[in-house]
Short mmCIF file of C-alpha atoms in Angstrom, two decimals:
data_model
loop_
_atom_site.label_atom_id
_atom_site.label_comp_id
_atom_site.label_asym_id
_atom_site.label_seq_id
_atom_site.Cartn_x
_atom_site.Cartn_y
_atom_site.Cartn_z
CA MET A 29 -23.03 -44.13 -4.13
CA ILE A 30 -24.69 -41.94 -7.21
CA GLU A 31 -23.40 -38.45 -5.66
CA VAL A 32 -19.82 -40.17 -5.35
CA ASP A 33 -20.14 -40.80 -8.88
CA LYS A 34 -21.12 -37.07 -9.92
CA PHE A 35 -18.35 -36.34 -7.41
CA MET A 36 -16.40 -38.32 -9.57
CA SER A 37 -17.48 -37.18 -12.72
CA ALA A 38 -16.99 -33.98 -11.69
CA LEU A 39 -13.37 -34.26 -10.79
CA PHE A 40 -12.16 -36.00 -14.08
CA SER A 41 -14.15 -33.47 -16.05
CA ALA A 42 -12.16 -29.81 -14.14
CA ASP A 43 -9.01 -32.35 -14.48
CA ALA A 44 -9.60 -32.91 -17.96
CA ILE A 45 -10.65 -29.19 -18.70
CA LYS A 46 -7.42 -28.04 -16.90
CA GLY A 47 -5.29 -30.52 -18.86
CA GLU A 48 -6.55 -29.34 -22.12
CA LEU A 49 -6.25 -25.61 -21.12
CA GLU A 50 -2.51 -26.28 -20.35
CA ALA A 51 -1.67 -27.78 -23.77
CA THR A 52 -3.37 -25.16 -25.43
CA ILE A 53 -1.25 -22.91 -23.34
CA GLN A 54 2.08 -24.71 -23.91
CA GLN A 55 1.13 -24.90 -27.82
CA ALA A 56 0.40 -21.51 -27.72
CA GLN A 57 3.74 -20.21 -26.41
CA THR A 58 5.69 -22.42 -28.59
CA ALA A 59 3.97 -20.80 -31.51
CA LEU A 60 4.97 -17.49 -30.24
CA GLU A 61 8.26 -18.16 -29.93
CA GLY A 62 8.47 -19.23 -33.10
CA PHE A 63 6.76 -15.94 -34.62
CA SER A 64 9.22 -13.87 -32.30
CA GLU A 65 12.05 -15.60 -33.74
CA ASN A 66 10.73 -15.29 -37.61
CA SER A 67 8.11 -12.47 -37.90
CA GLY A 68 7.54 -12.77 -41.33
CA ASP A 69 5.77 -16.17 -40.96
CA LEU A 70 2.45 -15.09 -40.77
CA ASN A 71 1.47 -18.76 -40.40
CA GLU A 72 3.02 -18.97 -36.65
CA LEU A 73 0.82 -15.89 -36.00
CA GLU A 74 -2.24 -17.54 -37.31
CA GLN A 75 -1.53 -20.57 -35.09
CA VAL A 76 -0.88 -18.41 -32.08
CA LEU A 77 -4.30 -16.46 -32.54
CA ASP A 78 -6.39 -19.88 -33.55
CA TYR A 79 -4.87 -21.33 -29.19
CA VAL A 80 -6.23 -18.00 -28.16
CA ARG A 81 -9.33 -18.42 -29.82
CA GLN A 82 -9.40 -21.90 -28.25
CA LEU A 83 -8.80 -20.83 -24.81
CA ARG A 84 -11.40 -18.41 -24.86
CA GLY A 85 -14.16 -20.78 -25.63
CA ILE A 86 -13.04 -22.82 -22.82
CA PHE A 87 -12.86 -20.01 -20.33
CA GLN A 88 -16.62 -19.01 -21.88
CA VAL A 89 -17.92 -22.17 -20.92
CA LEU A 90 -16.16 -22.17 -17.49
CA GLU A 91 -17.83 -18.77 -17.17
CA GLU A 92 -14.24 -16.63 -16.29
CA PRO A 93 -14.95 -13.31 -17.61
CA GLY A 94 -11.83 -12.07 -16.61
CA ALA A 95 -10.06 -14.87 -18.57
CA VAL A 96 -11.88 -14.14 -21.81
CA SER A 97 -11.37 -10.39 -21.70
CA VAL A 98 -7.77 -11.51 -21.52
CA CYS A 99 -8.18 -13.26 -24.49
CA ASP A 100 -10.04 -10.60 -26.24
CA GLU A 101 -7.06 -8.44 -25.77
CA MET A 102 -4.45 -10.59 -26.52
CA ASN A 103 -6.46 -11.25 -29.85
CA ALA A 104 -6.55 -7.39 -30.36
CA ALA A 105 -2.88 -6.74 -29.53
CA LEU A 106 -1.66 -9.75 -31.99
CA ASN A 107 -3.87 -8.10 -35.01
CA ALA A 108 -2.67 -4.86 -33.71
CA ILE A 109 1.41 -5.97 -34.90
CA THR A 110 3.02 -3.57 -37.59
CA ASP A 111 6.40 -3.61 -39.19
CA ASP A 112 7.68 -1.48 -35.86
CA ALA A 113 10.27 -3.30 -34.67
CA GLU A 114 9.37 -1.78 -31.23
CA SER A 115 5.86 -1.94 -31.19
CA ARG A 116 6.01 -5.76 -32.46
CA THR A 117 8.69 -6.36 -29.17
CA ARG A 118 6.30 -4.64 -27.18
CA ILE A 119 2.90 -6.43 -27.85
CA LEU A 120 4.89 -9.66 -28.20
CA GLU A 121 6.69 -9.29 -24.64
CA ALA A 122 3.07 -8.64 -23.21
CA ALA A 123 1.61 -11.50 -24.92
CA SER A 124 4.49 -13.94 -23.97
CA GLN A 125 4.20 -12.95 -20.07
CA THR A 126 0.56 -13.08 -20.27
CA LEU A 127 0.59 -16.70 -21.27
CA VAL A 128 2.60 -17.07 -18.39
CA ILE A 129 0.25 -15.65 -16.14
CA LEU A 130 -2.66 -17.87 -17.38
CA ASN A 131 -0.72 -20.31 -17.01
CA ARG A 132 -0.60 -19.59 -12.99
CA PHE A 133 -3.85 -18.64 -13.65
CA LEU A 134 -5.27 -22.17 -14.31
CA GLU A 135 -3.64 -23.10 -10.48
CA LEU A 136 -5.89 -20.17 -8.97
CA ILE A 137 -9.18 -21.51 -10.30
CA THR A 138 -8.08 -25.35 -9.20
CA LEU A 139 -7.59 -23.93 -5.95
CA GLN A 140 -10.38 -21.62 -5.25
CA GLN A 141 -12.43 -22.54 -8.29
CA LYS A 142 -13.72 -19.09 -9.27
CA ALA A 143 -11.75 -15.93 -9.61
CA VAL A 144 -12.31 -12.40 -9.05
CA PRO A 145 -12.71 -11.12 -12.88
CA SER A 146 -10.51 -7.99 -11.64
CA VAL A 147 -7.52 -9.91 -10.65
CA LEU A 148 -6.41 -10.37 -14.02
CA LEU A 149 -6.44 -6.48 -14.65
CA PRO A 150 -2.66 -6.03 -14.96
CA ALA A 151 -2.59 -8.89 -17.30
CA ILE A 152 -5.45 -7.09 -19.68
CA ASN A 153 -3.81 -3.40 -19.33
CA SER A 154 -0.52 -4.49 -20.12
CA LEU A 155 -1.62 -5.92 -23.29
CA ARG A 156 -4.22 -2.54 -23.73
CA VAL A 157 -0.92 -0.37 -23.22
CA ALA A 158 1.14 -2.20 -25.37
CA ARG A 159 -0.86 -1.32 -28.37
CA LYS A 160 -1.60 2.32 -26.79
CA ALA A 161 -4.86 1.64 -25.79
CA PRO A 162 -6.21 3.20 -22.74
CA ALA A 163 -6.04 1.03 -19.66
CA LEU A 164 -9.43 0.13 -17.27
CA GLY A 165 -10.20 0.83 -14.45
CA GLU A 166 -10.81 -1.57 -11.56
CA ALA A 167 -14.09 -1.02 -11.79
CA HIS A 168 -14.62 -2.75 -15.48
CA PHE A 169 -16.05 -5.82 -14.66
CA PHE A 170 -18.31 -3.76 -11.57
CA GLU A 171 -21.75 -4.46 -13.20
CA PHE A 172 -23.57 -1.40 -11.20
CA SER A 173 -25.66 1.46 -12.24
CA PHE A 174 -25.72 4.69 -10.52
CA LYS A 175 -27.26 7.94 -10.47
CA PRO A 176 -24.82 10.56 -8.82
CA GLY A 177 -25.86 12.75 -5.42
CA LYS A 178 -26.02 12.98 -1.62
CA PRO A 179 -28.38 13.05 1.30
CA PRO A 180 -29.28 16.80 1.70
CA GLY A 181 -27.40 18.58 4.45
CA GLY A 182 -28.39 21.26 6.69
CA LYS A 183 -27.40 24.72 5.72
CA PRO A 184 -26.71 25.46 1.85
CA VAL A 185 -23.07 25.87 1.45
CA ARG A 186 -22.09 29.52 0.23
CA ILE A 187 -18.88 29.18 -2.35
CA THR A 188 -16.71 32.29 -1.88
CA ARG A 189 -13.43 33.46 -1.93
CA GLU A 190 -12.09 31.69 1.21
CA THR A 191 -13.95 28.01 -0.24
CA LEU A 192 -11.13 28.36 -2.85
CA VAL A 193 -8.35 29.27 -0.59
CA ARG A 194 -9.55 26.46 2.18
CA LEU A 195 -9.77 23.85 -1.12
CA LYS A 196 -5.77 24.62 -1.98
CA LYS A 197 -4.56 24.23 1.67
CA PHE A 198 -6.60 20.64 1.94
CA ARG A 199 -4.89 20.00 -1.86
CA HIS A 200 -2.02 20.68 -0.80
CA MET A 201 -2.52 18.03 2.08
CA TYR A 202 -3.54 15.39 -0.22
CA GLN A 203 -0.90 15.63 -2.37
CA ALA A 204 1.59 15.24 0.86
CA GLY A 205 0.11 11.84 1.55
CA LEU A 206 -0.18 11.00 -2.08
CA LEU A 207 3.76 11.46 -2.54
CA HIS A 208 4.46 9.54 0.15
CA LEU A 209 2.42 7.19 -1.59
CA ILE A 210 3.74 6.79 -4.83
CA ARG A 211 7.73 6.67 -3.16
CA GLY A 212 5.86 3.65 -0.98
CA ASP A 213 7.04 5.56 2.10
CA ARG A 214 4.37 4.36 5.02
CA THR A 215 1.72 3.99 2.87
CA ALA A 216 -0.76 3.50 5.76
CA GLY A 217 -0.57 6.78 7.20
CA ALA A 218 -0.09 8.36 4.24
CA VAL A 219 -3.69 6.96 2.76
CA ARG A 220 -5.09 8.40 6.58
CA TYR A 221 -3.84 11.79 5.75
CA MET A 222 -5.10 11.71 1.98
CA GLY A 223 -8.53 10.63 3.71
CA LEU A 224 -8.41 13.64 6.39
CA ALA A 225 -7.94 15.64 2.96
CA LEU A 226 -10.49 14.12 1.85
CA SER A 227 -12.82 14.59 4.14
CA ARG A 228 -12.74 18.29 4.67
CA ILE A 229 -13.04 18.64 1.12
CA ASP A 230 -15.99 16.87 1.92
CA GLN A 231 -17.23 19.07 4.65
CA LEU A 232 -16.80 22.36 2.48
CA LEU A 233 -18.68 21.36 -0.29
CA GLY A 234 -21.78 20.45 1.64
CA ASN A 235 -23.99 19.79 -1.09
CA ALA A 236 -22.40 21.10 -4.45
CA PRO A 237 -23.31 19.60 -7.38
CA CYS A 238 -19.69 18.42 -7.46
CA ALA A 239 -19.63 17.02 -3.90
CA PRO A 240 -20.69 13.33 -4.45
CA LEU A 241 -17.32 12.11 -5.77
CA TRP A 242 -15.39 13.59 -2.91
CA TRP A 243 -18.13 12.33 -0.46
CA VAL A 244 -17.58 8.83 -2.05
CA ALA A 245 -13.90 9.17 -1.93
CA ALA A 246 -13.70 9.98 1.43
CA ALA A 247 -15.42 7.27 2.62
CA THR A 248 -13.87 4.68 0.68
CA LEU A 249 -10.16 5.90 1.81
CA GLU A 250 -11.68 5.22 5.25
CA ALA A 251 -12.71 1.72 4.60
CA MET A 252 -9.16 1.05 3.03
CA VAL A 253 -7.41 2.08 5.52
CA HIS A 254 -9.45 0.16 7.80
CA ASN A 255 -9.05 -3.19 5.93
CA ASP A 256 -5.26 -2.19 5.08
CA ALA A 257 -6.02 -2.31 1.70
CA ALA A 258 -3.19 -3.11 -0.86
CA MET A 259 -2.20 -0.16 -2.89
CA THR A 260 -1.16 -1.24 -6.04
CA PRO A 261 0.27 0.61 -8.60
CA ALA A 262 -3.28 0.83 -10.64
CA ARG A 263 -5.00 2.43 -7.34
CA LYS A 264 -2.00 5.05 -7.04
CA LYS A 265 -2.84 5.96 -10.53
CA LEU A 266 -6.63 6.46 -9.63
CA PHE A 267 -5.33 8.64 -7.06
CA SER A 268 -3.23 10.85 -8.57
CA GLN A 269 -6.10 11.11 -11.17
CA LEU A 270 -8.63 12.59 -8.55
CA ASP A 271 -5.74 14.82 -7.66
CA ARG A 272 -5.88 16.24 -11.12
CA GLU A 273 -9.82 16.40 -10.96
CA LEU A 274 -9.36 18.60 -8.26
CA ARG A 275 -6.56 20.56 -9.38
CA SER A 276 -9.60 21.04 -12.52
CA LEU A 277 -12.28 21.86 -9.57
CA ILE A 278 -10.16 24.67 -8.27
CA GLN A 279 -8.59 26.13 -11.58
CA LYS A 280 -12.17 26.24 -13.04
CA ALA A 281 -14.00 27.29 -10.19
CA PRO A 282 -16.70 28.78 -9.32
CA GLU A 283 -18.18 26.96 -12.62
CA SER A 284 -16.92 23.75 -11.76
CA LEU A 285 -18.50 23.39 -8.27
CA LYS A 286 -21.87 23.47 -9.94
CA GLN A 287 -21.02 21.00 -12.47
CA PRO A 288 -21.77 17.01 -11.56
CA SER A 289 -18.55 14.96 -10.58
CA SER A 290 -17.09 12.15 -12.70
CA ILE A 291 -19.71 9.38 -12.97
CA ALA A 292 -16.54 7.01 -14.29
CA LEU A 293 -14.15 8.14 -11.22
CA THR A 294 -16.96 7.96 -9.12
CA LYS A 295 -17.69 4.22 -9.78
CA GLU A 296 -14.13 3.52 -9.21
CA PHE A 297 -14.19 4.38 -5.87
CA LEU A 298 -17.51 2.59 -5.13
CA TYR A 299 -16.17 -0.30 -6.16
CA LEU A 300 -13.28 0.21 -4.10
CA LEU A 301 -15.98 0.73 -1.10
CA THR A 302 -18.06 -2.00 -2.30
CA ILE A 303 -14.83 -4.66 -1.74
CA ASN A 304 -13.65 -2.83 1.38
CA ASN A 305 -16.33 -3.35 4.12
CA SER A 306 -16.25 -0.73 6.99
CA ASP A 307 -18.32 0.32 9.78
CA SER A 308 -17.26 4.12 9.53
CA LEU A 309 -20.27 6.22 9.88
CA ARG A 310 -19.76 7.90 6.23
CA ALA A 311 -19.11 4.61 4.55
CA ARG A 312 -22.26 3.06 5.94
CA GLN A 313 -24.11 5.95 4.72
CA VAL A 314 -22.39 6.33 1.32
CA THR A 315 -23.61 2.51 1.09
CA ARG A 316 -26.80 2.70 1.89
CA PHE A 317 -27.38 6.06 -0.42
CA PHE A 318 -26.21 4.42 -3.35
CA GLN A 319 -27.58 0.87 -2.37
CA LEU A 320 -24.49 -0.93 -3.11
CA PRO A 321 -24.45 -5.06 -3.61
CA THR A 322 -23.11 -7.43 -1.58
CA LEU A 323 -19.90 -9.23 -4.15
CA SER A 324 -19.09 -13.32 -3.73
CA TYR A 325 -15.95 -11.74 -2.84
CA SER A 326 -13.90 -9.07 -0.81
CA GLU A 327 -10.52 -7.27 -0.91
CA SER A 328 -8.79 -10.08 1.16
CA THR A 329 -10.10 -12.14 -1.20
CA LEU A 330 -8.47 -10.32 -4.20
CA ASN A 331 -5.16 -10.09 -2.32
CA GLU A 332 -4.85 -13.74 -1.78
CA GLN A 333 -5.67 -14.22 -5.42
CA ARG A 334 -3.32 -11.40 -6.29
CA GLN A 335 -0.53 -13.51 -4.69
CA VAL A 336 -0.97 -16.80 -6.57
CA LEU A 337 -0.85 -14.53 -9.54
CA PHE A 338 1.97 -12.20 -9.63
CA SER A 339 3.55 -12.79 -6.07
CA PRO A 340 4.52 -16.79 -6.48
CA GLY A 341 8.01 -15.95 -4.87
CA ARG A 342 7.02 -14.81 -1.84
CA GLY A 343 6.11 -18.07 -0.02
CA VAL A 344 9.52 -19.50 -1.41
CA LEU A 345 10.79 -16.24 0.28
CA THR A 346 9.27 -16.37 3.77
CA SER A 347 10.21 -20.32 3.77
CA VAL A 348 14.02 -19.32 3.27
CA ALA A 349 13.57 -16.95 5.30
CA GLU A 350 12.23 -19.03 8.24
CA ALA A 351 15.21 -21.82 7.75
CA LEU A 352 17.67 -18.95 8.05
CA LYS A 353 16.09 -17.91 11.41
CA GLU A 354 17.49 -21.44 12.70
CA ASP A 355 20.71 -21.34 11.35
CA ILE A 356 20.87 -18.05 13.16
CA SER A 357 19.93 -19.71 16.63
CA ALA A 358 22.06 -22.51 15.98
CA ILE A 359 25.00 -19.74 15.84
CA LYS A 360 23.63 -18.10 18.59
CA ASP A 361 23.34 -21.57 20.59
CA SER A 362 27.26 -22.03 19.51
CA VAL A 363 28.43 -18.79 21.08
CA ASP A 364 26.24 -19.17 24.37
CA GLN A 365 27.39 -22.59 24.68
CA VAL A 366 31.51 -21.24 24.44
CA ALA A 367 30.68 -18.58 26.44
CA ARG A 368 29.82 -20.91 29.22
CA GLY A 369 32.99 -23.10 28.77
CA GLY A 370 31.43 -25.42 26.35
CA ALA A 371 33.05 -27.77 23.27
CA PHE A 372 33.84 -25.04 20.51
CA SER A 373 34.83 -25.95 16.73
CA ALA A 374 35.76 -22.70 14.62
CA LYS A 375 35.78 -24.79 11.54
CA ASP A 376 31.95 -25.32 12.35
CA LEU A 377 30.95 -21.79 13.05
CA HIS A 378 32.96 -20.54 9.84
CA GLN A 379 31.06 -22.89 8.38
CA ARG A 380 28.00 -21.87 9.74
CA LEU A 381 28.21 -17.98 9.13
CA ALA A 382 29.49 -18.77 5.92
CA LYS A 383 26.41 -20.22 4.54
CA VAL A 384 23.84 -17.90 6.19
CA SER A 385 26.18 -14.82 4.32
CA ASP A 386 25.43 -16.37 1.58
CA VAL A 387 21.93 -17.17 1.97
CA TYR A 388 21.47 -13.11 2.60
CA VAL A 389 23.05 -12.56 -0.61
CA MET A 390 20.24 -14.48 -2.65
CA LEU A 391 17.92 -12.34 -0.32
CA GLY A 392 19.16 -8.80 -1.05
CA LEU A 393 20.18 -8.45 2.31
CA GLN A 394 24.15 -7.36 1.13
CA SER A 395 24.61 -5.19 3.77
CA PRO A 396 24.49 -8.08 6.79
CA ALA A 397 25.78 -10.47 4.03
CA ASN A 398 28.88 -8.35 3.99
CA VAL A 399 29.37 -7.99 7.71
CA LEU A 400 28.67 -12.01 8.32
CA LYS A 401 31.27 -12.84 5.51
CA ILE A 402 34.16 -10.54 7.12
CA GLN A 403 33.19 -12.45 10.58
CA ALA A 404 33.05 -15.63 8.71
CA ASP A 405 36.67 -14.91 7.05
CA LYS A 406 38.40 -14.03 10.57
CA VAL A 407 36.48 -17.15 12.25
CA GLY A 408 37.84 -19.19 9.78
CA ARG A 409 41.65 -18.26 10.33
CA TRP A 410 41.09 -19.70 13.78
CA ALA A 411 42.34 -22.68 15.27
CA ASP A 412 39.69 -25.33 14.95
CA ASN A 413 39.28 -26.44 19.40
CA ALA A 414 41.09 -22.85 20.44
CA ALA A 415 38.61 -21.11 22.89
CA PRO A 416 37.61 -17.09 21.41
CA SER A 417 37.96 -14.57 23.87
CA GLN A 418 35.31 -12.64 25.39
CA GLU A 419 35.54 -9.74 23.48
CA GLU A 420 35.61 -11.92 19.68
CA LEU A 421 32.42 -13.91 21.35
CA LEU A 422 30.75 -10.18 21.73
CA LYS A 423 31.73 -9.11 17.97
CA ILE A 424 30.13 -12.53 16.77
CA ALA A 425 27.09 -11.16 18.64
CA ASP A 426 26.93 -8.09 17.53
CA VAL A 427 27.11 -9.53 14.09
CA VAL A 428 24.51 -12.07 14.66
CA LEU A 429 22.22 -9.67 15.77
CA TYR A 430 22.50 -7.36 12.97
CA ALA A 431 22.07 -9.44 10.63
CA GLU A 432 18.95 -11.09 12.92
CA SER A 433 17.40 -7.42 12.69
CA ALA A 434 17.78 -7.51 8.66
CA LEU A 435 16.00 -10.59 8.42
CA SER A 436 12.97 -9.80 10.99
CA ARG A 437 12.50 -6.27 8.85
CA LEU A 438 12.64 -8.56 5.47
CA LEU A 439 9.38 -10.88 6.80
CA GLN A 440 7.53 -7.66 8.12
CA GLY A 441 7.89 -6.30 4.85
CA GLN A 442 9.92 -3.88 5.62
CA SER A 443 12.85 -2.18 3.76
CA GLN A 444 16.54 -2.67 5.49
CA LEU A 445 18.62 0.06 6.34
CA ASP A 446 22.13 0.94 4.76
CA GLN A 447 24.06 1.04 7.62
CA GLU A 448 27.39 2.07 7.79
CA GLY A 449 30.50 1.14 10.24
CA ASP A 450 31.82 -1.25 12.62
CA ASN A 451 29.10 -1.41 15.01
CA LYS A 452 26.17 -2.11 13.07
CA ALA A 453 24.20 -3.98 15.66
CA PHE A 454 24.89 -1.01 17.74
CA LYS A 455 22.77 1.26 14.65
CA ALA A 456 20.25 -1.43 14.27
CA GLN A 457 19.12 -1.06 18.03
CA VAL A 458 19.13 2.81 17.60
CA HIS A 459 17.02 2.76 14.74
CA GLU A 460 14.71 0.44 16.57
CA ALA A 461 14.75 2.84 19.68
CA ARG A 462 14.11 5.45 17.08
CA VAL A 463 10.97 3.79 15.18
CA VAL A 464 9.62 2.97 19.21
CA LEU A 465 9.85 6.63 20.35
CA ILE A 466 8.22 7.64 16.86
CA ASP A 467 5.43 5.03 17.26
CA GLU A 468 4.91 6.37 21.13
CA SER A 469 4.83 10.36 19.42
CA GLU A 470 2.29 9.51 17.00
CA ASN A 471 0.18 7.50 19.77
CA GLY A 472 0.61 10.79 21.82
CA LEU A 473 -1.21 13.01 19.21
CA ALA A 474 -3.87 10.79 19.04
CA LEU A 475 -4.48 10.53 22.04
CA ALA A 476 -4.64 14.37 22.42
CA LYS A 477 -6.93 14.80 19.81
CA ARG A 478 -9.59 12.22 20.90
CA ALA A 479 -9.30 13.84 24.27
CA ILE A 480 -10.01 17.72 22.75
CA SER A 481 -12.89 16.01 20.51
CA ALA A 482 -14.43 14.71 23.91
CA TYR A 483 -13.93 17.62 25.67
CA MET A 484 -15.99 19.67 23.21
CA ASP A 485 -18.96 16.85 23.03
CA SER A 486 -18.93 16.84 26.61
CA ASN A 487 -19.54 20.82 26.75
CA GLY A 488 -16.47 21.50 28.20
CA ASP A 489 -15.53 18.91 30.94
CA LYS A 490 -11.82 19.55 31.55
CA LEU A 491 -11.83 16.05 33.18
CA HIS A 492 -10.87 14.95 29.68
CA LEU A 493 -8.18 17.48 29.02
CA SER A 494 -6.36 16.18 32.34
CA ASN A 495 -3.52 14.26 30.36
CA VAL A 496 -2.97 16.20 26.96
CA ILE A 497 -0.71 18.72 28.18
CA PRO A 498 1.65 16.03 29.60
CA THR A 499 1.67 13.87 26.77
CA LEU A 500 2.14 16.94 24.46
CA HIS A 501 5.18 18.16 26.10
CA GLY A 502 6.24 14.34 25.68
CA VAL A 503 5.79 14.35 21.88
CA ARG A 504 8.08 17.95 22.31
CA GLY A 505 10.42 16.35 24.03
CA ALA A 506 10.79 13.18 21.84
CA LEU A 507 11.32 15.87 18.75
CA VAL A 508 13.85 17.41 19.78
CA PHE A 509 15.52 14.10 20.29
CA LEU A 510 14.93 13.47 17.15
CA ASN A 511 16.67 17.01 16.10
CA SER A 512 12.93 17.93 14.56
CA GLU A 513 13.16 21.47 16.07
CA GLN A 514 10.83 23.31 13.81
CA ALA A 515 8.22 20.59 14.38
CA SER A 516 8.89 21.02 18.22
CA SER A 517 8.48 24.49 17.66
CA ILE A 518 4.86 23.66 16.17
CA LEU A 519 3.60 21.59 19.15
CA ALA A 520 4.80 24.17 21.72
CA ARG A 521 2.35 26.69 19.75
CA THR A 522 0.15 24.27 19.57
CA ILE A 523 0.14 23.80 23.50
CA VAL A 524 -0.40 27.43 24.20
CA PHE A 525 -3.32 27.23 22.26
CA VAL A 526 -4.89 24.46 24.36
CA GLU A 527 -3.41 26.13 28.09
CA ARG A 528 -4.90 29.41 27.10
CA GLU A 529 -8.51 28.86 25.29
CA LEU A 530 -9.26 25.24 26.52
CA LEU A 531 -7.69 24.94 30.19
CA GLU A 532 -7.39 28.89 31.37
CA LYS A 533 -10.58 30.15 29.55
CA GLY A 534 -12.49 26.69 29.29
CA THR A 535 -13.38 28.29 25.59
CA LEU A 536 -15.75 25.61 23.46
CA ILE A 537 -14.15 26.48 19.89
CA ASP A 538 -16.14 26.39 16.94
CA SER A 539 -15.88 23.77 14.65
CA SER A 540 -13.94 25.70 12.51
CA GLN A 541 -11.37 26.22 15.01
CA LEU A 542 -11.53 22.81 15.91
CA GLU A 543 -10.75 21.74 12.69
CA LEU A 544 -7.57 23.34 12.69
CA LEU A 545 -6.45 22.68 15.70
CA ALA A 546 -7.03 18.90 14.48
CA ASP A 547 -5.32 19.73 11.16
CA ALA A 548 -2.34 20.95 12.72
CA LEU A 549 -1.81 17.67 14.90
CA SER A 550 -2.55 15.35 12.08
CA SER A 551 0.02 17.11 10.04
CA LEU A 552 2.65 16.72 12.57
CA GLU A 553 1.66 12.70 12.73
CA PHE A 554 1.92 11.99 9.44
CA TYR A 555 5.49 14.29 9.45
CA LEU A 556 6.34 11.61 12.38
CA GLU A 557 5.72 8.87 10.03
CA GLY A 558 7.81 10.38 7.46
CA LEU A 559 11.06 10.91 9.76
CA LEU A 560 10.58 6.60 10.06
CA SER A 561 11.63 6.14 6.39
CA ASN A 562 14.29 9.43 7.05
CA ASN A 563 12.08 11.82 4.86
CA GLU A 564 11.69 15.12 6.77
CA ASN A 565 8.64 16.48 4.67
CA LEU A 566 9.02 20.20 5.52
CA ASP A 567 5.87 20.67 3.31
CA ILE A 568 3.99 19.01 5.65
CA LEU A 569 4.45 20.86 8.49
CA LYS A 570 4.24 24.27 6.67
CA LEU A 571 0.70 22.92 6.64
CA ALA A 572 0.40 22.39 10.43
CA LEU A 573 1.97 25.92 10.10
CA HIS A 574 -0.80 27.51 7.96
CA SER A 575 -3.47 25.64 10.61
CA LEU A 576 -1.76 27.73 14.31
CA ASN A 577 -1.34 30.84 12.23
CA ASN A 578 -5.44 30.80 11.47
CA LEU A 579 -5.93 30.17 14.91
CA HIS A 580 -3.81 33.18 15.86
CA VAL A 581 -0.99 31.56 18.22
#
């Protein structure tokens, strides 16, 4: 009975605190609106600051450091308001948005009891940017001290002119992936390609004083790919910052290679590695070397909390889309029933098509919405009980198939293609076939890389290569079908190298040749991923050509 009383007391206390926070946030919002309408009334501003201080005190008691920092930043931003109209508007907008986020934050701590402090960094940084202060990194709340380093390797690395040439090549690879990442094109493939570039840089720099950052960054990207980590705007900025670090490393070489790497940047990547647990060899080595702590949360926890704070509409969107699937199924059943000679009501079908069209407009799927509306208008002109012809039924089926395909892509988080023409469904099916072809080609290239690695590991057992040539020829045929003649030509040269050096001569190529061959195949993989978004990145093919030229094929 005593335990039940304690539980009820704690529950009442939590509800009371939440109610107090909600009331204080509401009062702060009202006072902020009053000051926005009359910026000369400093009493209103002082009221806002007083409510923010009250919120800070409560969050301090609740031991929510992220929310405490939000209050500190809001206090700093509001105190930075000047007579400049543009600056004042910027700060007031940021403060208003932050109070809305704090309201959602209450739901978060009610549902999950403890928030990850860094989940509030977007709100913190919006306030900092509003008052022109530098943004904080994602590792801001990561209390971890370390000394940069890397386990001793084998041979000491000699920095030569060739080292710089290869560094520039690997930077081009990294930039190619980064560009796709920033655009939002196939982000998983982009991060994998960036990770490959960082892996090469790590191997190239060995135990140079500047090397620890690149070792840690390479391990982190491997772990992030493994965990399908979110590529937030803050992380894209971090990867861009790493590119600038690489540019500086190249421009100031060879002296820059003898300097220790950035501790702040290394810490950012160590934090990301800590929350993205991975079994990859490099990730485990970095974790062990730096003795990274085990946190009470992970990337998935952080992502769930982000959804609560910043994507409240996603659940609603999914619910609407799921209901829409039921309406589409009903239309398909109706068409199927008529095709079998069953009862038909043009009025009922018209209403269903019009309703679905309106919902598609709401979801932002304008192209299928237009097609559905045109079809609904046609059906609306039919006599109510007159059975439609077979041709008319097929047109309805085509339209519904196209609309269903667009909805499926929305639910999978993919962008809807803007397709034109009369037969929308046919074009959607062609696109799906193209996707399958590209995915199969990527799998073929990955299989070839694994087989060649197995051949090398087995000291030249050609059995591992038995399927490589047919697989690569299949990929080459797919590239021809995809109208990628240059990529097909590059793959043809790759096939010549494998046939000549590995199958005919039985050569055990050295590590540098294996690296070049792997880079060429990986570049083709990433090129294929770009084709999915109709982005034929010829710079990627230049990198593949560079690798093949160095193989003298």
